[in-house]
Coordinates of C-alpha atoms in Angstrom, one line a residue:
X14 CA 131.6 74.3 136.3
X15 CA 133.3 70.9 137.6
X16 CA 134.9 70.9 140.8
X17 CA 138.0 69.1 139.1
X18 CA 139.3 69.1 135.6
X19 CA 139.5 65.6 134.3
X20 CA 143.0 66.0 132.8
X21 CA 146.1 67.8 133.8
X22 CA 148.8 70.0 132.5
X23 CA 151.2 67.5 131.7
X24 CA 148.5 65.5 129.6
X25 CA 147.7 68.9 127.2
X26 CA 151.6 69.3 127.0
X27 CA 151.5 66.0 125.4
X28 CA 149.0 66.1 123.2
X29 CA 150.2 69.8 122.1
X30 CA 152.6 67.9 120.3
X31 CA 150.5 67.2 118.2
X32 CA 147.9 69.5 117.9
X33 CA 148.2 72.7 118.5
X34 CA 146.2 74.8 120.4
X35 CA 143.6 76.2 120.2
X36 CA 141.6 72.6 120.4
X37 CA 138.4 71.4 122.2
X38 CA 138.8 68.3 124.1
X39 CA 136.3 66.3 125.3
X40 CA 135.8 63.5 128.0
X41 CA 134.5 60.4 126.8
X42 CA 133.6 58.9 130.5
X43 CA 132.2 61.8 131.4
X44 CA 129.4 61.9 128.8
X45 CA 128.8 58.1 129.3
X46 CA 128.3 58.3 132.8
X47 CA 125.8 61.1 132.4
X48 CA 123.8 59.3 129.6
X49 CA 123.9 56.4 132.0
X50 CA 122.4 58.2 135.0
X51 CA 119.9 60.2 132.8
X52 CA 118.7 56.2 131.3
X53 CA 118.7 55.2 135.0
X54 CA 116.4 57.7 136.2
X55 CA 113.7 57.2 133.4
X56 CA 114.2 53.4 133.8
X57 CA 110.3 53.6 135.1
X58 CA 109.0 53.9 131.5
X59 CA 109.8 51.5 129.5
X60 CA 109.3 53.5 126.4
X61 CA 111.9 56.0 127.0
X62 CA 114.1 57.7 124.8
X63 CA 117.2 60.6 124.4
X64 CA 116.9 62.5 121.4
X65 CA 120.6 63.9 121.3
X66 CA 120.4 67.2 120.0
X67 CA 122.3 67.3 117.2
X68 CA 123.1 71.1 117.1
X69 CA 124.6 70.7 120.5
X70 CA 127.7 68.5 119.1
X71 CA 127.4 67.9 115.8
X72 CA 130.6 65.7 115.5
X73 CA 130.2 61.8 114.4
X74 CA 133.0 60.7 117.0
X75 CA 130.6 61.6 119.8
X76 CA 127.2 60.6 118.1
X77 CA 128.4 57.2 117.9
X78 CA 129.2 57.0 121.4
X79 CA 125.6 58.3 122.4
X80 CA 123.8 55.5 120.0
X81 CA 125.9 52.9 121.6
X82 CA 124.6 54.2 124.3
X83 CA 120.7 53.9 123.2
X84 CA 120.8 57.3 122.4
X85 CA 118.3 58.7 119.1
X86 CA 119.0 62.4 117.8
X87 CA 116.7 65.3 117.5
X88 CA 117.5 66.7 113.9
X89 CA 116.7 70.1 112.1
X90 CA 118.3 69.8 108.9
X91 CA 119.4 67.6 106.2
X92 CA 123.0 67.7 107.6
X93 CA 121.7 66.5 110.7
X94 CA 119.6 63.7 109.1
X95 CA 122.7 62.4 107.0
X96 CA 125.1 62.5 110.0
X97 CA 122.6 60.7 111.8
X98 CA 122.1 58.2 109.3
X99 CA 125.4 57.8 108.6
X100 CA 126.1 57.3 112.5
X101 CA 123.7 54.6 111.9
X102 CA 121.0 56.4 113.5
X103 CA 117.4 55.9 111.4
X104 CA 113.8 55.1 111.5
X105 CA 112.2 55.7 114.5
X106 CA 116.2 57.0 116.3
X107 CA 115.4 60.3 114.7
X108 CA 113.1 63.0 115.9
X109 CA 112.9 66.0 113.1
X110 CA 111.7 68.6 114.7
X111 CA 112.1 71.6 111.9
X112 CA 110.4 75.1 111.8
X113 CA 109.7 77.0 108.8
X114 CA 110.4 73.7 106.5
X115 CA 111.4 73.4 103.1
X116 CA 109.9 70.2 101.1
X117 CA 113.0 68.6 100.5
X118 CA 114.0 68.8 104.2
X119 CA 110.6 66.7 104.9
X120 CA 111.5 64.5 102.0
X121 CA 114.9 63.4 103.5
X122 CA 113.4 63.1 106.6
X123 CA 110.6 60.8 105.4
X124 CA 113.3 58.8 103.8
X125 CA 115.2 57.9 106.6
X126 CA 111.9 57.1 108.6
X127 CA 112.4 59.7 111.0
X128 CA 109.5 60.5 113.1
X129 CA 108.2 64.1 111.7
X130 CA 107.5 66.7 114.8
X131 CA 105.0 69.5 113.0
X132 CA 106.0 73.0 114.4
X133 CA 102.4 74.5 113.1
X134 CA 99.4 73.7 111.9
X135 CA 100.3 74.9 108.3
X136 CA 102.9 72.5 108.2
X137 CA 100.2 69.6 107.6
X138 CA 100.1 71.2 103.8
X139 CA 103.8 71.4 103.2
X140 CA 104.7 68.0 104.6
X141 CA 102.3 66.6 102.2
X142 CA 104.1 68.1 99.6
X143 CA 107.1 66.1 100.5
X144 CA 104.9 62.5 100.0
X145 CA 102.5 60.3 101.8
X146 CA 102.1 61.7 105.4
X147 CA 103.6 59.5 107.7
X148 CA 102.0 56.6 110.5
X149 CA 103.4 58.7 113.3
X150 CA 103.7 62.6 113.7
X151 CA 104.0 65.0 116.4
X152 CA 103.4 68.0 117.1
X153 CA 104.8 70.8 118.9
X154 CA 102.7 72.7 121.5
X155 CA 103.8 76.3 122.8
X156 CA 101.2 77.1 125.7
X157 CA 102.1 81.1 126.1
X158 CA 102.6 81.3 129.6
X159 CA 104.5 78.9 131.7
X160 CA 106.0 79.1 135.3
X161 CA 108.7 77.4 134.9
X162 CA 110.4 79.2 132.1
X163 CA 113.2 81.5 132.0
X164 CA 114.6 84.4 129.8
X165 CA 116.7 82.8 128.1
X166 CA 114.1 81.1 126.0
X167 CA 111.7 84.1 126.3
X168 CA 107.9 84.6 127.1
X169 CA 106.3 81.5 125.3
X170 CA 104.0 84.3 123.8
X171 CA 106.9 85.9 122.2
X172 CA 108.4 82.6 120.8
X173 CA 108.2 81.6 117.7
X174 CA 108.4 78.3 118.5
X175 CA 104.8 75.6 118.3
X176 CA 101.1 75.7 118.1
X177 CA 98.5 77.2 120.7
X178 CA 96.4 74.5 122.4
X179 CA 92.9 75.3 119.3
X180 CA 95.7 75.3 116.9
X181 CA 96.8 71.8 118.7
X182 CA 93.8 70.3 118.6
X183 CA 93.0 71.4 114.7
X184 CA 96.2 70.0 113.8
X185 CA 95.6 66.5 115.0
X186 CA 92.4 66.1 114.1
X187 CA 93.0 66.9 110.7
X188 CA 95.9 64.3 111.0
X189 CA 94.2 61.6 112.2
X190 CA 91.4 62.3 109.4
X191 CA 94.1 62.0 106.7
X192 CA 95.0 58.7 108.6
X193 CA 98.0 59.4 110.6
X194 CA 97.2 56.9 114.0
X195 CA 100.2 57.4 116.2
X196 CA 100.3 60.6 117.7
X197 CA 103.2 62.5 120.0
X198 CA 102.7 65.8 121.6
X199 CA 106.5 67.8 122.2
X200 CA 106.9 71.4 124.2
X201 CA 110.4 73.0 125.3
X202 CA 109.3 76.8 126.9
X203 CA 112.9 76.9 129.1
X204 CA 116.9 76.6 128.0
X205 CA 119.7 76.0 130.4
X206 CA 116.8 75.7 133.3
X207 CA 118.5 74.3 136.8
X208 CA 114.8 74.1 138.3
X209 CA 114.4 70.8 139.2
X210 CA 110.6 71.3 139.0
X211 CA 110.6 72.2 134.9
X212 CA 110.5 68.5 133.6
X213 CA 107.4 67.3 136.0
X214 CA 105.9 70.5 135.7
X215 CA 105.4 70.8 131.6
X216 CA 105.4 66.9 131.8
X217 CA 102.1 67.6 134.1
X218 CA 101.0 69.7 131.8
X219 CA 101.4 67.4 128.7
X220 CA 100.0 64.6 130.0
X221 CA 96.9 66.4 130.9
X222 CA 96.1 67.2 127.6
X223 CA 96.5 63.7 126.4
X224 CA 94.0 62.8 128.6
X225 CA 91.4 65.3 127.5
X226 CA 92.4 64.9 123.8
X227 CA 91.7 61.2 124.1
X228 CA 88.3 61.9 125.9
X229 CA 87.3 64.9 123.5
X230 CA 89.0 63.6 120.3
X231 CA 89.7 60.2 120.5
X232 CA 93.4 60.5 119.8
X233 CA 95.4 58.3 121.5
X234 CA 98.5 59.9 121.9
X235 CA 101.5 57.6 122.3
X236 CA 104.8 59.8 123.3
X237 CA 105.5 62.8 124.8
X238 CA 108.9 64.6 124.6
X239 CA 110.1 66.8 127.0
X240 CA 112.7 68.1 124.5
X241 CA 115.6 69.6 125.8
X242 CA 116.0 72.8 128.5
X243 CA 117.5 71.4 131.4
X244 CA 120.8 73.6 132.0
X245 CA 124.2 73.0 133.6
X246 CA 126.1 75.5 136.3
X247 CA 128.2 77.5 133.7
X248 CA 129.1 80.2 136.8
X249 CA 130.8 79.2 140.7
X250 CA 128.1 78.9 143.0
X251 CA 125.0 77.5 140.6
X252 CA 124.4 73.6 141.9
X253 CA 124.0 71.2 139.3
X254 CA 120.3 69.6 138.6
X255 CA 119.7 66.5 139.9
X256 CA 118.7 64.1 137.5
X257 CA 117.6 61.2 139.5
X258 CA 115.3 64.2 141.3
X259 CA 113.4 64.5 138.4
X260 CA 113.3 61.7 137.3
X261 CA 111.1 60.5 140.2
X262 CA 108.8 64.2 139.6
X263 CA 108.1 62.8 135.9
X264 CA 107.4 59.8 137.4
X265 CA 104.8 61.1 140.2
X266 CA 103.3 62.9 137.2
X267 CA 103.4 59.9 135.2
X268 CA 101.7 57.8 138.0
X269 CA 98.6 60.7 138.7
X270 CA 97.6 61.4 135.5
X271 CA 99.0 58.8 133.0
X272 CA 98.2 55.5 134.6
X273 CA 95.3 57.1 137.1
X274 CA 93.2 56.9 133.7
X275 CA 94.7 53.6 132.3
X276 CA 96.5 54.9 129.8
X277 CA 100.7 53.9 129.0
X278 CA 102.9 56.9 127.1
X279 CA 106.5 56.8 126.1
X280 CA 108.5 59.7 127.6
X281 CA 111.5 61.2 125.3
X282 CA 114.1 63.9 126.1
X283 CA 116.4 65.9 123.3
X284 CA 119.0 67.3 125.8
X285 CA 122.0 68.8 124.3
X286 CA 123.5 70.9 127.0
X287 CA 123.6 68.6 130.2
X288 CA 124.7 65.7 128.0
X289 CA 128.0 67.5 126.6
X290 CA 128.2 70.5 127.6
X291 CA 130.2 69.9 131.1
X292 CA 132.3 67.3 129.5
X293 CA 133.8 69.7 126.6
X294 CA 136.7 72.0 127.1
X295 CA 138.3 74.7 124.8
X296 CA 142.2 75.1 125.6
X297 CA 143.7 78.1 124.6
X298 CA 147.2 79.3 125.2
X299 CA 148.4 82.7 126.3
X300 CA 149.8 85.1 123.1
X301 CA 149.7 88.2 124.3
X302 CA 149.2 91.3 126.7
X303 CA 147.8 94.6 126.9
X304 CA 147.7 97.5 129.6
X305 CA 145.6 100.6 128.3
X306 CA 142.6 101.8 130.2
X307 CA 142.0 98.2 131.0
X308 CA 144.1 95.0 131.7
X309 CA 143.8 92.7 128.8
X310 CA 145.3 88.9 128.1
X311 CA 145.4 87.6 124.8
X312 CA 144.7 83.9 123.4
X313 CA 145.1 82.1 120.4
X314 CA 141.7 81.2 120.4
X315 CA 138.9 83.5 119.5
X316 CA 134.8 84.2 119.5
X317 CA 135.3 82.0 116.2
X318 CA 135.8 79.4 118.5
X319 CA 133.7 79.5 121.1
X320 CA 131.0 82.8 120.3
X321 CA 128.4 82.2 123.5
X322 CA 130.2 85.1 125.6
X323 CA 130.3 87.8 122.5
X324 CA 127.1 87.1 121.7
X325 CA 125.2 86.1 124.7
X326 CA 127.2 87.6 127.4
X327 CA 127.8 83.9 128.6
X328 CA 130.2 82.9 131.6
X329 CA 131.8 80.1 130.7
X330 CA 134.8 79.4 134.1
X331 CA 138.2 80.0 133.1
X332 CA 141.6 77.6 134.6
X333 CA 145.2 78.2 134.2
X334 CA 146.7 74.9 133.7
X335 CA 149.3 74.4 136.4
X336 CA 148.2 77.2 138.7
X337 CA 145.1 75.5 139.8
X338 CA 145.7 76.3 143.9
X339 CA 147.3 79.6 142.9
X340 CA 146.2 82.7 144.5
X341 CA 144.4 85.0 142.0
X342 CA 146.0 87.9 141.4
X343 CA 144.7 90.3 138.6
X344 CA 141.5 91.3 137.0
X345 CA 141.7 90.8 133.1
X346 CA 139.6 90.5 130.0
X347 CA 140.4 87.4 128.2
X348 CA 140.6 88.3 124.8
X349 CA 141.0 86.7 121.3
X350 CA 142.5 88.5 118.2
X351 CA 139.0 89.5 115.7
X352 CA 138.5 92.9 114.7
X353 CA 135.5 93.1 116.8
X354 CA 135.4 94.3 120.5
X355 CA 133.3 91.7 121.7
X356 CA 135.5 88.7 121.0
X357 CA 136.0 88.3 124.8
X358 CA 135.6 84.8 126.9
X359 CA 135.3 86.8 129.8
X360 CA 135.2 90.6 131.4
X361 CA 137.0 91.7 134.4
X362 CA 137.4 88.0 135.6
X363 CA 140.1 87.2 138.3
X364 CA 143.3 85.4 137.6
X365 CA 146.2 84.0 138.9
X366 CA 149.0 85.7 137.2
X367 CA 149.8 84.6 133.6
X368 CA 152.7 84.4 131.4
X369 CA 153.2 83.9 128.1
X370 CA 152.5 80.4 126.6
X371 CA 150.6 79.6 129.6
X372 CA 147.9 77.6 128.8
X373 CA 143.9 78.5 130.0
X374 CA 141.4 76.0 129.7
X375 CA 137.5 76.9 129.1
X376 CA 135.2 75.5 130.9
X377 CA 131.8 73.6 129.9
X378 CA 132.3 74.6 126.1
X379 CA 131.0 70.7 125.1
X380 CA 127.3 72.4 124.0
X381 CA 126.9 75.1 121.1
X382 CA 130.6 75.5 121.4
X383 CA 132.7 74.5 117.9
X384 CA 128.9 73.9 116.3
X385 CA 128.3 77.4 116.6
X386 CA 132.2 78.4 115.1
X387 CA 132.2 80.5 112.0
X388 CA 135.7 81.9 109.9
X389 CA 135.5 86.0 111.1
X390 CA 138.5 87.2 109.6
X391 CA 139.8 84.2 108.1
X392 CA 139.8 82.1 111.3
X393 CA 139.8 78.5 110.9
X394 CA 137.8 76.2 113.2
X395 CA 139.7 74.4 115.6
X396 CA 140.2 70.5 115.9
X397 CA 138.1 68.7 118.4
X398 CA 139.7 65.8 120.5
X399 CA 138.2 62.8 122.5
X400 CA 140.1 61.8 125.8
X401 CA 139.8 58.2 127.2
X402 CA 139.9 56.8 130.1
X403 CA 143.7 56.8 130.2
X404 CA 143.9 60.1 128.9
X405 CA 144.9 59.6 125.7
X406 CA 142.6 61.4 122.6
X407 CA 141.7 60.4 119.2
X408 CA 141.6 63.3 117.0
X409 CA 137.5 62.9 116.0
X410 CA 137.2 66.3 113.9
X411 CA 140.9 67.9 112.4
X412 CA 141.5 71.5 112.4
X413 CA 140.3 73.2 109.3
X414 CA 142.8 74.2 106.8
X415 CA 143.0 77.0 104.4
X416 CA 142.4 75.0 101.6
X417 CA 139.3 73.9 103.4
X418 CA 138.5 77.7 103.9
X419 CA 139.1 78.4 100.1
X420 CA 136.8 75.0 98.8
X421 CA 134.0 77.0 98.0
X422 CA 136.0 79.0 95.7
X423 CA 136.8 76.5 93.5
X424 CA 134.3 78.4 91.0
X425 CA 136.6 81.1 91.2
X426 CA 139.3 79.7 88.6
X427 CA 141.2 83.1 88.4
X428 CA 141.2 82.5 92.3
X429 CA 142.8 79.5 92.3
X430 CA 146.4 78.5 93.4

C-alpha cells in the first residue's frame, strides 16, 4: 500500500476514453526504480542476477523493460520459455525451475540454454530423457524447518516443493558423475515475507552447505539463488522491507562464510511480488448497489480479474478516485457480478461514500493479478496498460474479445458464427 497514487482522476478519465474499465495499469518508473535499488543493493557480488518471475506478470510490455534493465526470468513452462525468448531473454537469462516435469518442457528448455533447476532427485532420469544433461544444473533444496518462514508458504515439511539435504547431496553427486561441472543450489521456504532477516538467514544457510559439499564432495558450487519470497505491505500499517537492509545481511553472510573459506559464489533472486506488485493497479468503476442484510457496492470488475481475495482472503487497499481526503463514511463489501459469493475485493471495508460511475482503484494488484485471471461466467480478461512518466499509457495487452473467448471452439463447426 503506497502512500500516494501515481496518477490522478483526471488522468483515468482520459484514458477511459479509450479503454474502458475495468483495466490494470501499471507504472513504468515505478518498477524501474525498484529494479534499480534492488541491483544497487547486490552491487557487492559481482555475479548477481534477477530472475523475474514470470508467473508474477506474464506480459512482454513489462518483460522487456526488466531485461533492459539486466533482468533474467525464472520460467515454469514452455509459455514462459517462449515469451522469454521472444523478449529476447536466452541462455544463461533463464532459470527453469519446473516440478513434476514433462520431457518436452526440459527439451524447450534445453533448447533455449536455460539453466535447468532439478526440483528432485528423480528428475536426474527424466531430464535425461529430454537430451544430453546440461554443463550447469541446480538444484532445489527444501530443509523442513525453517525460522524464517511463514504460512503462507507452509511448513517446509508439508511443501511439496525441493529435495531434503541426503537427497541433496545424492542428486549432485550423481550429477557431477554424469559430468555436469557447474553446480547451483536454490531454496524459497517463505512468500510475501516482510522479515528483513529471511534473505541472510536462508542465504546463511545455503552458503554453509556449499562449504561442506565442497569439503565432503568436491563440488564446487557456483550460484546460489535466493528465489523469490520477499513480500510487499498489501494492508495500512505493514512497513515495506528495506532492500538496501538486506542487501548488506547477504552480504555479512557472504563475507563469513563465503570468502572466510576462499571461495567466490554468484547470488540470484527470482522476485515477482516486490518487483511489480506495488506498481500495478486494477481500476474498476462503480455499477451498482445493494442493501439486504448487508451493504454491498458493485463493480465492473470481478474475482476474474483480480481472484487473490476470493481465494486467498487477500487485502489488497481500495481508493475512490477523487475522494482521496474524504471522510469515510460506510462499511461495504466491494463486490463483482459472478455467480459465486466469494467474488469480493474486500469485506466490511470502510468507504467514503460512493456513487454511481465512480471510479475505485485497487491497490498493489501488479503480482498474480491478470496472470491469475480466468473466464467464470463468460468474463473476459481485462486490458493491461503501462503509464509513463508523463502519464500517458501504451496499451501493452488489449482486452480479450469474445471471439478470443470462442477460438478454441473453432473445432466446433456447428458452433460457429
Amino acid at each position: 500500500m503506497r502512500e500516494k497514487l501515481p496518477f490522478s482522476k483526471s488522468d483515468v478519465l482520459e484514458w477511459e476514453k479509450t479503454y474502458p474499465t475495468p483495466f490494470y495499469v501499471y507504472d513504468e518508473e515505478g518498477i524501474r526504480e525498484c529494479v534499480k535499488a534492488l541491483y544497487a543493493a547486490f552491487s557487492w557480488n559481482k555475479g548477481y542476477r534477477e530472475y523475474f518471475a514470470v508467473k508474477a506478470t506474464p506480459t512482454p510490455g513489462i518483460l522487456r523493460i526488466l531485461r533492459d534493465l539486466g533482468c533474467g526470468t525464472d520460467c515454469a513452462s514452455i509459455p514462459e520459455l517462449v515469451m522469454s525468448e521472444r523478449c529476447g531473454m536466452t541462455g544463461h537469462h533463464i532459470m527453469f525451475s519446473s516440478n513434476e516435469t514433462r520431457v518436452d518442457e526440459y527439451e524447450e528448455a534445453l533448447k533455449l540454454g536455460a539453466i535447468i533447476n532439478l526440483d528432485d532427485v528423480t528428475q536426474i532420469e527424466q531430464l535425461e530423457r529430454a537430451g544430453q544433461l546440461p554443463d550447469t544444473i541446480c538444484c532445489r533444496y527444501n530443509p523442513g524447518s525453517f525460522e524464517n518462514t511463514n504460512g503462507i508458504m507452509g511448513h517446509a515439511y508439508d511443501s511439496k516443493f525441493g529435495m531434503t539435504y541426503e537427497q541433496l547431496k545424492e542428486a549432485y553427486t550423481k550429477l557431477k558423475a554424469k559430468g555436469v561441472k557447474h553446480f547451483g543450489i536454490h531454496s524459497m521456504v517463505a512468500s510475501c515475507s516482510l522479515d528483513n532477516n529471511y534473505y541472510p538467514s536462508l542465504a546463511r544457510e545455503l552458503f554453509n552447505i556449499a562449504v561442506k559439499f565442497r569439503d565432503e564432495l568436491g563440488i564446487e558450487i557456483s550460484f546460489v539463488d535466493l528465489s523469490g519470497g520477499i513480500g510487499i505491505p498489501y494492508r495500512p500499517g505493514e512497513t515495506t522491507i528495506d532492500i538496501a537492509k538486506i542487501g548488506e545481511g547477504v552480504h555479512k553472510a557472504y563475507t563469513e562464510v563465503v570468502e572466510a573459506n576462499g571461495m567466490e559464489i554468484s547470488v540470484f533472486t527470482e522476485m515477482g511480488r516486490y518487483i511489480t506488485g506495488p506498481y500495478g493497479y486494477l481500476v474498476t468503476k462503480v455499477i451498482g448497489e445493494k442493501h439486504i442484510y448487508k451493504d454491498y457496492v458493485g463493480v465492473d470488475a470481478t474475482a476474474c480479474n483480480l481472484m487473490r481475495p476470493a481465494i486467498y482472503g487477500a487485502y489488497h487497499n481500495i481508493r475512490v478516485l477523487g475522494k482521496e481526503d474524504a471522510k469515510n463514511e460506510i462499511k461495504v463489501d466491494v463486490v463483482g457480478s459472478l455467480c459465486e459469493n466469494n467474488d469480493k475485493f474486500a469485506v466490511d471495508r470502510e468507504l467514503p461514500k460512493v456513487e454511481y460511475g465512480d471510479l475505485l482503484v485497487i491497490e498493489d494488484a501488479g503480482a498474480h493479478g491478470h496472470s491469475m485471471g480466468y473466464n467464470y461466467n463468460g468474463k473476459l480478461k481485462s486490458a493491461e496498460l503501462l503509464m509513463h512518466k508523463d502519464h500517458s499509457v501504451s496499451c501493452i495487452r488489449r482486452a480479450q474479445t469474445m471471439e478470443d473467448y470462442f477460438s478454441t471452439l473453432d473445432i466446433d463447426k456447428e458452433f460457429q458464427a
